[in-house]
Amino acid sequence: MAVRRFLSVLLGLLAILVLAAILWAPFLSLFPGAKVEAFGGVARFRLLGAGVFVAVLLVRFLIRPPRKPSRRSILWGEYASATGGTVTEELRRFGPMGWTGGTTVRWNCRGVPVTLSTSTSTDRDRNQFTQLVAEVRLARGFQFHIVRESLIAKVFFSTQLWNVALKAVKEKEGEASMGMGGVSSAAVADRLAFMADKEILIGEPKFDDAFFVKSDTPALAREFFNDAGVSSSLYAIGGSFKGWQLTLMSRGPAGDYQLTLSLPGAMLKSQGLDLSRQLLEASIRCFADRGMLAASKSRAA
């Protein structure tokens, strides 16, 4: 390993010298004993130099020492082993949440596929988020959004702000879809309409003081959040992190939902990963125990 690292550095320096010689070829004759004409002129010298440069880079690439695994790769690899899942390095791609991909862990909980990955926003700050996503099929479907109770949450998720946002989405969709059959984001806006409703109360004073909840079906949301496993996992997450959010959203086709826990930053602590997994698994267990989860045959279909 040490020899390969030394040779890689040496070849890197050699490549720089060759590149410098190519760029400054007309001035090499100023150095004693350096005769560019011996190679057939400056143009031919540069052509030969380019070949040598490429060859040096190729050799350096072939003997390069293996990269040390990142801290996240090591930690997430251990996490994959603990969940019985797999860890992969996936291509970066652009989606609704920004840039996704990279180190990804996939496993199954009660037959429900769960994914741990990161996304990077496209704003100026390039904020990074850790996301755990479960793709579920529900026989008793509903949607919700829950965050920590705070003044910022009350403002950001206020009825007035979301009414304006949803109206803007629909108007933009109407203009964009003129003459194109009118597809897409208007339907998404309809599914998100509950975000413009008022906050709901779960009925447990401690819970209602700690969290801010919106749902399109308050009765099912109360049934879900009153589950002891779900509520205790939420208290653990709420006491350990800021800026997190848990959502259950319809994916469009009947019965298809996406449960997403989003946490700020790249999760590099095993305790945080364990708490996150416990919340997702408690949620899936609650869906199953309360008859919300679709039967196995329906999910397979």
mmCIF file of C-alpha atoms in Angstrom:
data_model
loop_
_atom_site.group_PDB
_atom_site.id
_atom_site.type_symbol
_atom_site.label_atom_id
_atom_site.label_comp_id
_atom_site.label_asym_id
_atom_site.label_seq_id
_atom_site.Cartn_x
_atom_site.Cartn_y
_atom_site.Cartn_z
ATOM 1 C CA MET A 1 0.000 0.000 0.000
ATOM 2 C CA ALA A 2 2.791 2.434 0.941
ATOM 3 C CA VAL A 3 4.711 1.663 -2.277
ATOM 4 C CA ARG A 4 1.619 2.192 -4.425
ATOM 5 C CA ARG A 5 0.912 5.477 -2.674
ATOM 6 C CA PHE A 6 4.526 6.627 -3.240
ATOM 7 C CA LEU A 7 4.447 5.648 -6.925
ATOM 8 C CA SER A 8 1.082 7.381 -7.372
ATOM 9 C CA VAL A 9 2.492 10.634 -5.979
ATOM 10 C CA LEU A 10 5.680 10.265 -8.077
ATOM 11 C CA LEU A 11 3.704 9.697 -11.281
ATOM 12 C CA GLY A 12 1.492 12.652 -10.427
ATOM 13 C CA LEU A 13 4.543 14.902 -10.206
ATOM 14 C CA LEU A 14 5.881 13.449 -13.452
ATOM 15 C CA ALA A 15 2.567 14.170 -15.195
ATOM 16 C CA ILE A 16 2.767 17.799 -14.027
ATOM 17 C CA LEU A 17 6.322 18.132 -15.380
ATOM 18 C CA VAL A 18 5.305 16.618 -18.730
ATOM 19 C CA LEU A 19 2.335 18.988 -18.969
ATOM 20 C CA ALA A 20 4.589 21.953 -18.174
ATOM 21 C CA ALA A 21 7.041 20.855 -20.889
ATOM 22 C CA ILE A 22 4.171 20.654 -23.420
ATOM 23 C CA LEU A 23 2.919 24.133 -22.558
ATOM 24 C CA TRP A 24 6.379 25.743 -22.542
ATOM 25 C CA ALA A 25 7.817 23.795 -25.460
ATOM 26 C CA PRO A 26 8.892 26.929 -27.460
ATOM 27 C CA PHE A 27 11.077 28.055 -24.545
ATOM 28 C CA LEU A 28 12.793 24.734 -23.806
ATOM 29 C CA SER A 29 15.632 25.621 -26.186
ATOM 30 C CA LEU A 30 16.675 28.307 -23.685
ATOM 31 C CA PHE A 31 17.859 25.527 -21.368
ATOM 32 C CA PRO A 32 21.318 24.085 -22.120
ATOM 33 C CA GLY A 33 21.112 20.740 -23.904
ATOM 34 C CA ALA A 34 17.356 20.980 -24.541
ATOM 35 C CA LYS A 35 16.682 20.826 -28.302
ATOM 36 C CA VAL A 36 13.048 20.647 -29.346
ATOM 37 C CA GLU A 37 14.172 20.371 -32.993
ATOM 38 C CA ALA A 38 15.521 16.891 -32.251
ATOM 39 C CA PHE A 39 11.891 15.760 -31.938
ATOM 40 C CA GLY A 40 10.886 17.306 -35.258
ATOM 41 C CA GLY A 41 9.791 20.729 -34.004
ATOM 42 C CA VAL A 42 7.465 22.167 -31.384
ATOM 43 C CA ALA A 43 4.294 20.668 -32.845
ATOM 44 C CA ARG A 44 5.709 17.144 -32.939
ATOM 45 C CA PHE A 45 7.211 17.551 -29.471
ATOM 46 C CA ARG A 46 3.825 18.545 -28.097
ATOM 47 C CA LEU A 47 2.168 15.586 -29.807
ATOM 48 C CA LEU A 48 4.691 13.156 -28.308
ATOM 49 C CA GLY A 49 4.407 14.903 -24.951
ATOM 50 C CA ALA A 50 0.630 14.498 -24.995
ATOM 51 C CA GLY A 51 1.075 10.765 -25.565
ATOM 52 C CA VAL A 52 3.513 10.503 -22.672
ATOM 53 C CA PHE A 53 1.162 12.552 -20.466
ATOM 54 C CA VAL A 54 -1.778 10.235 -21.188
ATOM 55 C CA ALA A 55 0.382 7.149 -20.622
ATOM 56 C CA VAL A 56 1.609 8.452 -17.253
ATOM 57 C CA LEU A 57 -1.961 9.223 -16.130
ATOM 58 C CA LEU A 58 -3.110 5.778 -17.245
ATOM 59 C CA VAL A 59 -0.338 4.031 -15.303
ATOM 60 C CA ARG A 60 -1.082 6.195 -12.250
ATOM 61 C CA PHE A 61 -4.758 5.248 -12.494
ATOM 62 C CA LEU A 62 -3.933 1.532 -12.673
ATOM 63 C CA ILE A 63 -1.607 1.507 -9.661
ATOM 64 C CA ARG A 64 -3.532 3.986 -7.523
ATOM 65 C CA PRO A 65 -4.035 2.788 -3.933
ATOM 66 C CA PRO A 66 -7.618 1.931 -2.973
ATOM 67 C CA ARG A 67 -9.535 4.801 -1.433
ATOM 68 C CA LYS A 68 -10.179 4.576 2.270
ATOM 69 C CA PRO A 69 -13.870 4.006 2.978
ATOM 70 C CA SER A 70 -15.599 7.105 4.293
ATOM 71 C CA ARG A 71 -16.902 7.295 7.838
ATOM 72 C CA ARG A 72 -20.442 7.180 6.478
ATOM 73 C CA SER A 73 -19.728 4.096 4.363
ATOM 74 C CA ILE A 74 -18.345 2.273 7.410
ATOM 75 C CA LEU A 75 -21.172 3.304 9.735
ATOM 76 C CA TRP A 76 -23.919 2.660 7.195
ATOM 77 C CA GLY A 77 -22.329 -0.686 6.315
ATOM 78 C CA GLU A 78 -22.594 -1.705 9.976
ATOM 79 C CA TYR A 79 -26.179 -0.434 9.970
ATOM 80 C CA ALA A 80 -26.976 -2.564 6.901
ATOM 81 C CA SER A 81 -25.600 -5.637 8.685
ATOM 82 C CA ALA A 82 -27.734 -4.897 11.749
ATOM 83 C CA THR A 83 -30.897 -4.590 9.656
ATOM 84 C CA GLY A 84 -30.108 -7.583 7.443
ATOM 85 C CA GLY A 85 -30.070 -5.227 4.475
ATOM 86 C CA THR A 86 -27.590 -4.253 1.789
ATOM 87 C CA VAL A 87 -25.451 -1.167 1.253
ATOM 88 C CA THR A 88 -24.707 0.112 -2.250
ATOM 89 C CA GLU A 89 -23.108 3.107 -3.936
ATOM 90 C CA GLU A 90 -25.736 4.492 -6.288
ATOM 91 C CA LEU A 91 -25.428 7.060 -9.068
ATOM 92 C CA ARG A 92 -26.248 10.628 -8.165
ATOM 93 C CA ARG A 93 -29.515 11.772 -9.745
ATOM 94 C CA PHE A 94 -31.782 14.777 -9.562
ATOM 95 C CA GLY A 95 -35.284 14.407 -8.111
ATOM 96 C CA PRO A 96 -38.023 16.346 -6.284
ATOM 97 C CA MET A 97 -35.906 16.508 -3.102
ATOM 98 C CA GLY A 98 -32.732 17.633 -4.899
ATOM 99 C CA TRP A 99 -29.706 15.457 -5.621
ATOM 100 C CA THR A 100 -30.000 11.906 -4.334
ATOM 101 C CA GLY A 101 -27.862 8.773 -4.563
ATOM 102 C CA GLY A 102 -24.477 7.848 -3.154
ATOM 103 C CA THR A 103 -24.268 5.479 -0.175
ATOM 104 C CA THR A 104 -27.680 3.790 0.211
ATOM 105 C CA VAL A 105 -28.957 1.106 2.579
ATOM 106 C CA ARG A 106 -31.976 -1.057 1.688
ATOM 107 C CA TRP A 107 -33.774 -3.553 3.906
ATOM 108 C CA ASN A 108 -37.256 -4.937 4.570
ATOM 109 C CA CYS A 109 -39.484 -4.536 7.619
ATOM 110 C CA ARG A 110 -42.553 -6.816 7.702
ATOM 111 C CA GLY A 111 -42.278 -7.107 3.927
ATOM 112 C CA VAL A 112 -42.155 -3.311 3.459
ATOM 113 C CA PRO A 113 -39.079 -2.027 1.561
ATOM 114 C CA VAL A 114 -37.197 0.675 3.477
ATOM 115 C CA THR A 115 -34.372 2.874 2.146
ATOM 116 C CA LEU A 116 -31.781 4.973 3.985
ATOM 117 C CA SER A 117 -30.071 7.604 1.825
ATOM 118 C CA THR A 118 -29.126 11.271 1.645
ATOM 119 C CA SER A 119 -30.346 14.118 -0.519
ATOM 120 C CA THR A 120 -28.747 17.493 -1.229
ATOM 121 C CA SER A 121 -30.945 20.518 -1.824
ATOM 122 C CA THR A 122 -30.453 22.722 -4.842
ATOM 123 C CA ASP A 123 -30.500 25.979 -2.874
ATOM 124 C CA ARG A 124 -27.486 28.203 -2.399
ATOM 125 C CA ASP A 125 -26.515 26.554 0.889
ATOM 126 C CA ARG A 126 -26.570 23.021 -0.602
ATOM 127 C CA ASN A 127 -28.103 21.651 2.595
ATOM 128 C CA GLN A 128 -27.910 17.885 3.038
ATOM 129 C CA PHE A 129 -30.589 15.656 4.545
ATOM 130 C CA THR A 130 -30.695 12.051 5.694
ATOM 131 C CA GLN A 131 -33.888 10.283 4.669
ATOM 132 C CA LEU A 132 -35.486 6.990 5.639
ATOM 133 C CA VAL A 133 -38.257 6.075 3.215
ATOM 134 C CA ALA A 134 -40.736 3.174 3.442
ATOM 135 C CA GLU A 135 -42.967 2.330 0.470
ATOM 136 C CA VAL A 136 -46.208 1.027 1.974
ATOM 137 C CA ARG A 137 -49.571 -0.123 0.673
ATOM 138 C CA LEU A 138 -52.417 0.811 2.999
ATOM 139 C CA ALA A 139 -55.890 -0.627 3.127
ATOM 140 C CA ARG A 140 -56.916 2.262 5.378
ATOM 141 C CA GLY A 141 -55.119 5.162 3.756
ATOM 142 C CA PHE A 142 -54.507 8.633 5.174
ATOM 143 C CA GLN A 143 -51.867 11.360 5.022
ATOM 144 C CA PHE A 144 -50.075 13.331 7.711
ATOM 145 C CA HIS A 145 -47.188 15.673 8.338
ATOM 146 C CA ILE A 146 -45.598 16.048 11.777
ATOM 147 C CA VAL A 147 -42.771 18.265 13.053
ATOM 148 C CA ARG A 148 -41.646 19.642 16.406
ATOM 149 C CA GLU A 149 -44.011 22.217 17.882
ATOM 150 C CA SER A 150 -42.471 25.674 17.462
ATOM 151 C CA LEU A 151 -43.269 29.195 16.350
ATOM 152 C CA ILE A 152 -41.450 28.549 13.054
ATOM 153 C CA ALA A 153 -43.592 25.454 12.435
ATOM 154 C CA LYS A 154 -46.785 27.422 13.088
ATOM 155 C CA VAL A 155 -45.698 30.091 10.609
ATOM 156 C CA PHE A 156 -44.242 27.820 7.919
ATOM 157 C CA PHE A 157 -47.199 25.417 7.996
ATOM 158 C CA SER A 158 -49.873 28.052 8.530
ATOM 159 C CA THR A 159 -53.187 27.800 6.671
ATOM 160 C CA GLN A 160 -52.669 31.173 4.977
ATOM 161 C CA LEU A 161 -49.205 30.342 3.647
ATOM 162 C CA TRP A 162 -50.235 26.941 2.295
ATOM 163 C CA ASN A 163 -53.381 28.329 0.670
ATOM 164 C CA VAL A 164 -51.213 30.796 -1.245
ATOM 165 C CA ALA A 165 -48.642 28.097 -2.148
ATOM 166 C CA LEU A 166 -51.237 25.593 -3.381
ATOM 167 C CA LYS A 167 -53.068 28.244 -5.366
ATOM 168 C CA ALA A 168 -49.796 29.232 -7.052
ATOM 169 C CA VAL A 169 -49.063 25.591 -7.928
ATOM 170 C CA LYS A 170 -52.488 25.132 -9.505
ATOM 171 C CA GLU A 171 -52.257 28.368 -11.474
ATOM 172 C CA LYS A 172 -48.786 27.509 -12.747
ATOM 173 C CA GLU A 173 -49.983 24.023 -13.709
ATOM 174 C CA GLY A 174 -52.956 25.519 -15.556
ATOM 175 C CA GLU A 175 -50.694 27.757 -17.620
ATOM 176 C CA ALA A 176 -48.153 24.999 -18.316
ATOM 177 C CA SER A 177 -50.771 22.432 -19.300
ATOM 178 C CA MET A 178 -52.605 24.578 -21.860
ATOM 179 C CA GLY A 179 -52.717 22.494 -25.041
ATOM 180 C CA MET A 180 -50.791 19.583 -23.429
ATOM 181 C CA GLY A 181 -53.636 17.611 -21.932
ATOM 182 C CA GLY A 182 -53.217 19.095 -18.460
ATOM 183 C CA VAL A 183 -51.328 16.452 -16.444
ATOM 184 C CA SER A 184 -49.625 16.338 -13.083
ATOM 185 C CA SER A 185 -48.903 18.858 -10.365
ATOM 186 C CA ALA A 186 -52.528 19.990 -9.961
ATOM 187 C CA ALA A 187 -53.264 16.456 -8.728
ATOM 188 C CA VAL A 188 -50.304 16.703 -6.353
ATOM 189 C CA ALA A 189 -51.671 20.021 -5.073
ATOM 190 C CA ASP A 190 -55.029 18.329 -4.433
ATOM 191 C CA ARG A 191 -53.341 15.599 -2.398
ATOM 192 C CA LEU A 192 -51.476 18.261 -0.401
ATOM 193 C CA ALA A 193 -54.628 20.274 0.265
ATOM 194 C CA PHE A 194 -54.704 19.050 3.886
ATOM 195 C CA MET A 195 -51.540 21.081 4.546
ATOM 196 C CA ALA A 196 -53.735 24.191 4.292
ATOM 197 C CA ASP A 197 -56.052 22.838 7.036
ATOM 198 C CA LYS A 198 -55.652 23.694 10.689
ATOM 199 C CA GLU A 199 -53.352 21.807 13.035
ATOM 200 C CA ILE A 200 -55.018 18.773 14.619
ATOM 201 C CA LEU A 201 -54.786 17.713 18.260
ATOM 202 C CA ILE A 202 -54.107 14.074 19.089
ATOM 203 C CA GLY A 203 -55.728 14.262 22.519
ATOM 204 C CA GLU A 204 -52.656 13.628 24.677
ATOM 205 C CA PRO A 205 -51.547 16.967 26.263
ATOM 206 C CA LYS A 206 -47.852 16.037 26.390
ATOM 207 C CA PHE A 207 -47.905 14.966 22.729
ATOM 208 C CA ASP A 208 -49.869 18.025 21.565
ATOM 209 C CA ASP A 209 -47.436 20.336 23.379
ATOM 210 C CA ALA A 210 -44.438 18.627 21.774
ATOM 211 C CA PHE A 211 -45.568 18.177 18.140
ATOM 212 C CA PHE A 212 -47.345 19.994 15.324
ATOM 213 C CA VAL A 213 -49.554 17.675 13.235
ATOM 214 C CA LYS A 214 -51.644 18.045 10.094
ATOM 215 C CA SER A 215 -53.641 15.254 8.466
ATOM 216 C CA ASP A 216 -56.340 14.701 5.879
ATOM 217 C CA THR A 217 -57.982 12.067 8.126
ATOM 218 C CA PRO A 218 -57.700 13.200 11.779
ATOM 219 C CA ALA A 219 -59.354 10.056 13.195
ATOM 220 C CA LEU A 220 -56.748 7.734 11.628
ATOM 221 C CA ALA A 221 -53.933 10.121 12.552
ATOM 222 C CA ARG A 222 -55.029 10.045 16.195
ATOM 223 C CA GLU A 223 -55.212 6.261 16.085
ATOM 224 C CA PHE A 224 -51.681 6.147 14.666
ATOM 225 C CA PHE A 225 -50.026 8.699 16.968
ATOM 226 C CA ASN A 226 -51.692 7.331 20.107
ATOM 227 C CA ASP A 227 -49.791 4.079 19.540
ATOM 228 C CA ALA A 228 -47.300 3.744 22.407
ATOM 229 C CA GLY A 229 -44.423 2.583 20.185
ATOM 230 C CA VAL A 230 -44.892 5.388 17.656
ATOM 231 C CA SER A 231 -45.260 8.144 20.268
ATOM 232 C CA SER A 232 -42.246 7.003 22.339
ATOM 233 C CA SER A 233 -40.086 6.860 19.181
ATOM 234 C CA LEU A 234 -41.234 10.364 18.242
ATOM 235 C CA TYR A 235 -40.305 11.666 21.703
ATOM 236 C CA ALA A 236 -36.836 10.131 21.272
ATOM 237 C CA ILE A 237 -36.375 11.727 17.838
ATOM 238 C CA GLY A 238 -37.787 15.060 19.031
ATOM 239 C CA GLY A 239 -35.419 15.117 21.995
ATOM 240 C CA SER A 240 -32.344 14.326 19.882
ATOM 241 C CA PHE A 241 -32.783 16.320 16.661
ATOM 242 C CA LYS A 242 -33.993 19.659 15.369
ATOM 243 C CA GLY A 243 -35.426 20.307 11.942
ATOM 244 C CA TRP A 244 -36.744 16.742 11.412
ATOM 245 C CA GLN A 245 -40.086 15.908 9.818
ATOM 246 C CA LEU A 246 -42.123 12.752 9.342
ATOM 247 C CA THR A 247 -44.631 12.512 6.504
ATOM 248 C CA LEU A 248 -47.017 9.946 5.092
ATOM 249 C CA MET A 249 -48.049 10.916 1.564
ATOM 250 C CA SER A 250 -50.108 9.280 -1.152
ATOM 251 C CA ARG A 251 -48.078 8.215 -4.185
ATOM 252 C CA GLY A 252 -51.021 8.495 -6.592
ATOM 253 C CA PRO A 253 -52.136 4.916 -7.295
ATOM 254 C CA ALA A 254 -54.797 3.705 -4.859
ATOM 255 C CA GLY A 255 -53.219 2.356 -1.682
ATOM 256 C CA ASP A 256 -49.621 3.390 -2.451
ATOM 257 C CA TYR A 257 -48.060 5.612 0.204
ATOM 258 C CA GLN A 258 -44.594 6.837 1.104
ATOM 259 C CA LEU A 259 -43.569 7.200 4.741
ATOM 260 C CA THR A 260 -40.553 9.530 4.956
ATOM 261 C CA LEU A 261 -38.446 10.578 7.921
ATOM 262 C CA SER A 262 -36.167 13.479 7.009
ATOM 263 C CA LEU A 263 -33.319 14.630 9.274
ATOM 264 C CA PRO A 264 -30.936 17.550 8.644
ATOM 265 C CA GLY A 265 -27.330 16.708 7.776
ATOM 266 C CA ALA A 266 -25.563 13.465 6.902
ATOM 267 C CA MET A 267 -26.273 11.049 9.754
ATOM 268 C CA LEU A 268 -22.909 9.902 11.155
ATOM 269 C CA LYS A 269 -23.963 8.692 14.598
ATOM 270 C CA SER A 270 -25.130 5.140 15.218
ATOM 271 C CA GLN A 271 -27.522 6.333 17.941
ATOM 272 C CA GLY A 272 -29.306 8.630 15.476
ATOM 273 C CA LEU A 273 -29.576 5.846 12.910
ATOM 274 C CA ASP A 274 -30.980 3.459 15.529
ATOM 275 C CA LEU A 275 -33.580 5.994 16.706
ATOM 276 C CA SER A 276 -34.607 6.662 13.110
ATOM 277 C CA ARG A 277 -34.968 2.971 12.337
ATOM 278 C CA GLN A 278 -36.998 2.418 15.512
ATOM 279 C CA LEU A 279 -39.458 5.127 14.450
ATOM 280 C CA LEU A 280 -39.901 3.708 10.941
ATOM 281 C CA GLU A 281 -40.275 0.154 12.238
ATOM 282 C CA ALA A 282 -42.698 1.230 14.989
ATOM 283 C CA SER A 283 -44.778 3.002 12.344
ATOM 284 C CA ILE A 284 -44.891 -0.034 10.053
ATOM 285 C CA ARG A 285 -45.728 -2.283 13.013
ATOM 286 C CA CYS A 286 -48.547 0.102 13.974
ATOM 287 C CA PHE A 287 -49.946 0.014 10.416
ATOM 288 C CA ALA A 288 -49.980 -3.791 10.587
ATOM 289 C CA ASP A 289 -51.385 -4.115 14.129
ATOM 290 C CA ARG A 290 -54.217 -1.657 13.490
ATOM 291 C CA GLY A 291 -55.262 -3.208 10.202
ATOM 292 C CA MET A 292 -54.088 -0.267 8.105
ATOM 293 C CA LEU A 293 -51.516 -2.227 6.122
ATOM 294 C CA ALA A 294 -52.815 -3.906 2.962
ATOM 295 C CA ALA A 295 -52.794 -7.700 2.810
ATOM 296 C CA SER A 296 -49.632 -9.392 1.507
ATOM 297 C CA LYS A 297 -51.273 -10.352 -1.810
ATOM 298 C CA SER A 298 -52.313 -6.753 -2.431
ATOM 299 C CA ARG A 299 -48.825 -5.467 -1.696
ATOM 300 C CA ALA A 300 -47.279 -8.047 -3.986
ATOM 301 C CA ALA A 301 -49.621 -7.055 -6.769
#
